[in-house]
């Protein structure tokens, strides 16, 4: 990232979308693209694209040619995936949602690797989820002490999300991908939380359909 500029959260949230579009462009044989063309695909403005790129590194657009797709992808891959070392991840909650999320992590090149899964349901303990054996939640402390995971994915009821998050922070977890239908706020400065509400997108879709001109 550019040494004099710290990207805001809105910019950070746009980076994966840039990455997806640029990967598709590269696969189509496109080698360069202008800010105007990229803005049209992103649903934003050319000015916004240029401002975003000023925040992320040495992005040099050439007059009349545009930005190098390969250069943009290299910069974005460095920001989104680091040095290529995947972040070790544990899953809390192995019901239907947990199974779907674990499959996504296991089958996508997203910079994370699932190393353990935990639940409280006796019938699930010892079964496998995405090739990972399900452990009882009582094993959480001993596992984290031995393996030092970075990230926890929460697929638990909202009533248990706040309680388990504090426990996980004490065990060294730095990142939370939270599907608990609860806006988790972890009161620790080094912890990062992404709250995911699947219903929000569906309600937004419903609103747009019902309020079309």
Coordinates of N, CA, C and O in Angstrom, one line a residue, residues 71-136:
X71 N -0.1 -5.6 -13.7 CA 0.4 -4.8 -12.6 C -0.6 -4.6 -11.5 O -0.3 -4.8 -10.3
X72 N -1.8 -4.3 -11.9 CA -2.9 -4.2 -10.9 C -3.1 -5.5 -10.2 O -3.3 -5.5 -9.0
X73 N -3.1 -6.6 -10.9 CA -3.4 -7.9 -10.2 C -2.2 -8.2 -9.3 O -2.5 -8.7 -8.2
X74 N -1.0 -7.9 -9.6 CA 0.1 -8.2 -8.8 C 0.0 -7.4 -7.5 O 0.2 -7.9 -6.4
X75 N -0.3 -6.1 -7.6 CA -0.5 -5.3 -6.4 C -1.7 -5.8 -5.5 O -1.5 -5.9 -4.3
X76 N -2.8 -6.1 -6.1 CA -4.0 -6.5 -5.4 C -3.7 -7.9 -4.7 O -4.1 -8.1 -3.6
X77 N -3.0 -8.8 -5.4 CA -2.7 -10.1 -4.8 C -1.8 -9.9 -3.6 O -2.0 -10.6 -2.6
X78 N -0.9 -9.0 -3.7 CA 0.0 -8.7 -2.5 C -0.8 -8.2 -1.3 O -0.6 -8.5 -0.2
X79 N -1.8 -7.3 -1.6 CA -2.6 -6.7 -0.5 C -3.6 -7.7 0.0 O -3.8 -7.8 1.3
X80 N -4.2 -8.5 -0.8 CA -5.3 -9.4 -0.4 C -4.8 -10.7 0.1 O -5.4 -11.3 1.0
X81 N -3.7 -11.2 -0.4 CA -3.2 -12.5 -0.1 C -1.8 -12.5 0.6 O -1.3 -13.6 1.0
X82 N -1.2 -11.3 0.7 CA 0.1 -11.3 1.4 C 1.2 -12.0 0.6 O 1.2 -12.0 -0.6
X83 N 2.0 -12.7 1.4 CA 3.2 -13.4 0.8 C 2.8 -14.8 0.3 O 3.7 -15.6 0.0
X84 N 1.5 -15.1 0.3 CA 1.0 -16.4 -0.2 C 0.8 -17.4 0.9 O 0.3 -18.5 0.7
X85 N 1.2 -17.1 2.1 CA 1.0 -18.0 3.3 C -0.4 -17.8 3.7 O -0.9 -16.7 4.1
X86 N -1.2 -18.9 3.7 CA -2.6 -18.8 4.1 C -2.8 -18.6 5.6 O -2.0 -19.1 6.4
X87 N -3.8 -18.0 5.9 CA -4.2 -17.7 7.3 C -4.9 -18.9 7.9 O -5.9 -19.4 7.3
X88 N -4.4 -19.5 8.9 CA -5.0 -20.7 9.5 C -6.3 -20.3 10.2 O -6.4 -19.3 10.9
X89 N -7.3 -21.1 9.9 CA -8.7 -20.8 10.3 C -9.4 -21.9 11.0 O -9.3 -23.1 10.6
X90 N -10.2 -21.6 12.0 CA -11.0 -22.6 12.7 C -12.5 -22.2 12.5 O -12.9 -21.0 12.4
X91 N -13.4 -23.2 12.5 CA -14.8 -23.0 12.3 C -15.5 -23.4 13.6 O -15.2 -24.4 14.2
X92 N -16.4 -22.5 14.1 CA -17.2 -22.7 15.3 C -18.6 -22.8 14.9 O -19.2 -21.8 14.4
X93 N -19.2 -24.0 15.0 CA -20.6 -24.3 14.5 C -20.6 -25.0 13.2 O -20.2 -24.5 12.2
X94 N -21.0 -26.3 13.3 CA -20.9 -27.2 12.1 C -22.3 -27.7 11.6 O -22.4 -28.8 11.1
X95 N -23.3 -26.8 11.7 CA -24.6 -27.1 11.2 C -24.6 -26.9 9.7 O -23.5 -26.9 9.0
X96 N -25.8 -26.7 9.1 CA -25.9 -26.5 7.6 C -25.1 -25.3 7.1 O -24.4 -25.4 6.1
X97 N -25.2 -24.2 7.8 CA -24.5 -23.0 7.4 C -23.0 -23.3 7.5 O -22.2 -22.9 6.6
X98 N -22.5 -23.8 8.6 CA -21.1 -24.1 8.8 C -20.6 -25.0 7.7 O -19.5 -24.8 7.3
X99 N -21.4 -26.0 7.3 CA -20.9 -26.9 6.2 C -20.7 -26.1 4.9 O -19.8 -26.4 4.2
X100 N -21.7 -25.3 4.6 CA -21.6 -24.5 3.4 C -20.4 -23.5 3.4 O -19.6 -23.4 2.5
X101 N -20.1 -22.9 4.6 CA -19.0 -22.0 4.7 C -17.7 -22.7 4.7 O -16.7 -22.3 4.0
X102 N -17.6 -23.9 5.3 CA -16.4 -24.6 5.3 C -16.0 -25.1 3.9 O -14.9 -25.1 3.5
X103 N -17.1 -25.5 3.2 CA -16.8 -25.9 1.8 C -16.3 -24.8 0.9 O -15.4 -24.9 0.1
X104 N -16.8 -23.6 1.2 CA -16.3 -22.4 0.4 C -14.8 -22.1 0.7 O -14.0 -21.9 -0.2
X105 N -14.5 -22.2 2.0 CA -13.1 -22.0 2.4 C -12.2 -23.0 1.8 O -11.1 -22.7 1.3
X106 N -12.6 -24.3 1.9 CA -11.8 -25.4 1.4 C -11.6 -25.4 -0.1 O -10.6 -25.9 -0.6
X107 N -12.5 -24.9 -0.8 CA -12.5 -25.0 -2.3 C -12.2 -23.8 -3.1 O -12.4 -23.7 -4.3
X108 N -11.8 -22.7 -2.4 CA -11.5 -21.5 -3.0 C -10.1 -21.0 -2.6 O -9.7 -21.1 -1.5
X109 N -9.5 -20.4 -3.6 CA -8.1 -19.8 -3.4 C -8.3 -18.4 -2.8 O -8.2 -17.4 -3.4
X110 N -8.6 -18.4 -1.4 CA -9.0 -17.1 -0.8 C -8.0 -16.7 0.3 O -8.2 -15.7 1.0
X111 N -6.9 -17.4 0.4 CA -5.9 -17.0 1.4 C -6.1 -17.5 2.8 O -5.4 -17.1 3.7
X112 N -7.0 -18.4 2.9 CA -7.3 -19.0 4.2 C -7.2 -20.6 4.1 O -7.5 -21.1 3.0
X113 N -6.9 -21.2 5.2 CA -6.9 -22.7 5.2 C -7.6 -23.2 6.5 O -7.3 -22.7 7.6
X114 N -8.6 -24.0 6.4 CA -9.4 -24.5 7.5 C -8.6 -25.6 8.2 O -8.3 -26.6 7.5
X115 N -8.3 -25.5 9.5 CA -7.5 -26.5 10.2 C -8.2 -27.2 11.3 O -7.8 -28.2 11.8
X116 N -9.4 -26.7 11.7 CA -10.2 -27.3 12.7 C -11.6 -26.8 12.7 O -11.9 -25.7 12.2
X117 N -12.5 -27.7 13.2 CA -13.9 -27.3 13.4 C -14.4 -27.8 14.7 O -14.0 -28.8 15.2
X118 N -15.3 -27.0 15.3 CA -15.8 -27.3 16.7 C -17.3 -27.1 16.8 O -17.9 -26.3 16.1
X119 N -17.9 -27.9 17.6 CA -19.3 -27.9 17.9 C -19.6 -28.4 19.3 O -18.7 -28.9 19.9
X120 N -20.9 -28.2 19.7 CA -21.3 -28.8 21.0 C -22.2 -29.9 20.9 O -22.5 -30.6 21.9
X121 N -22.7 -30.2 19.7 CA -23.7 -31.3 19.4 C -23.0 -32.6 19.5 O -22.1 -32.9 18.6
X122 N -23.3 -33.5 20.4 CA -22.7 -34.8 20.5 C -22.7 -35.6 19.2 O -21.8 -36.3 18.9
X123 N -23.8 -35.5 18.5 CA -24.0 -36.3 17.3 C -23.0 -35.9 16.2 O -22.7 -36.7 15.2
X124 N -22.5 -34.7 16.2 CA -21.5 -34.2 15.2 C -20.1 -34.5 15.5 O -19.2 -34.5 14.6
X125 N -19.8 -34.7 16.8 CA -18.4 -34.8 17.2 C -17.8 -36.1 16.6 O -18.4 -37.2 16.7
X126 N -16.7 -36.0 16.0 CA -16.0 -37.1 15.4 C -16.3 -37.2 13.9 O -15.6 -37.9 13.1
X127 N -17.4 -36.6 13.4 CA -17.7 -36.5 12.0 C -16.7 -35.6 11.3 O -16.0 -34.9 11.9
X128 N -16.8 -35.6 10.0 CA -15.9 -34.7 9.2 C -16.7 -33.6 8.5 O -17.9 -33.8 8.1
X129 N -16.1 -32.4 8.4 CA -16.7 -31.3 7.6 C -15.6 -30.8 6.7 O -14.5 -30.4 7.2
X130 N -15.8 -30.9 5.4 CA -14.8 -30.5 4.4 C -13.5 -31.2 4.7 O -12.4 -30.6 4.5
X131 N -13.5 -32.4 5.1 CA -12.3 -33.2 5.3 C -11.6 -32.9 6.7 O -10.6 -33.5 7.0
X132 N -12.3 -32.1 7.5 CA -11.7 -31.8 8.8 C -12.6 -32.5 9.9 O -13.8 -32.3 9.9
X133 N -12.0 -33.2 10.9 CA -12.7 -33.8 11.9 C -13.3 -32.7 12.9 O -12.7 -31.7 13.2
X134 N -14.6 -32.9 13.3 CA -15.3 -32.0 14.2 C -14.9 -32.4 15.6 O -15.1 -33.5 16.0
X135 N -14.4 -31.4 16.3 CA -14.0 -31.6 17.7 C -15.1 -30.9 18.7 O -15.8 -30.0 18.3
X136 N -15.1 -31.4 19.9 CA -15.9 -30.7 20.9 C -15.3 -29.4 21.3 O -14.1 -29.2 21.3

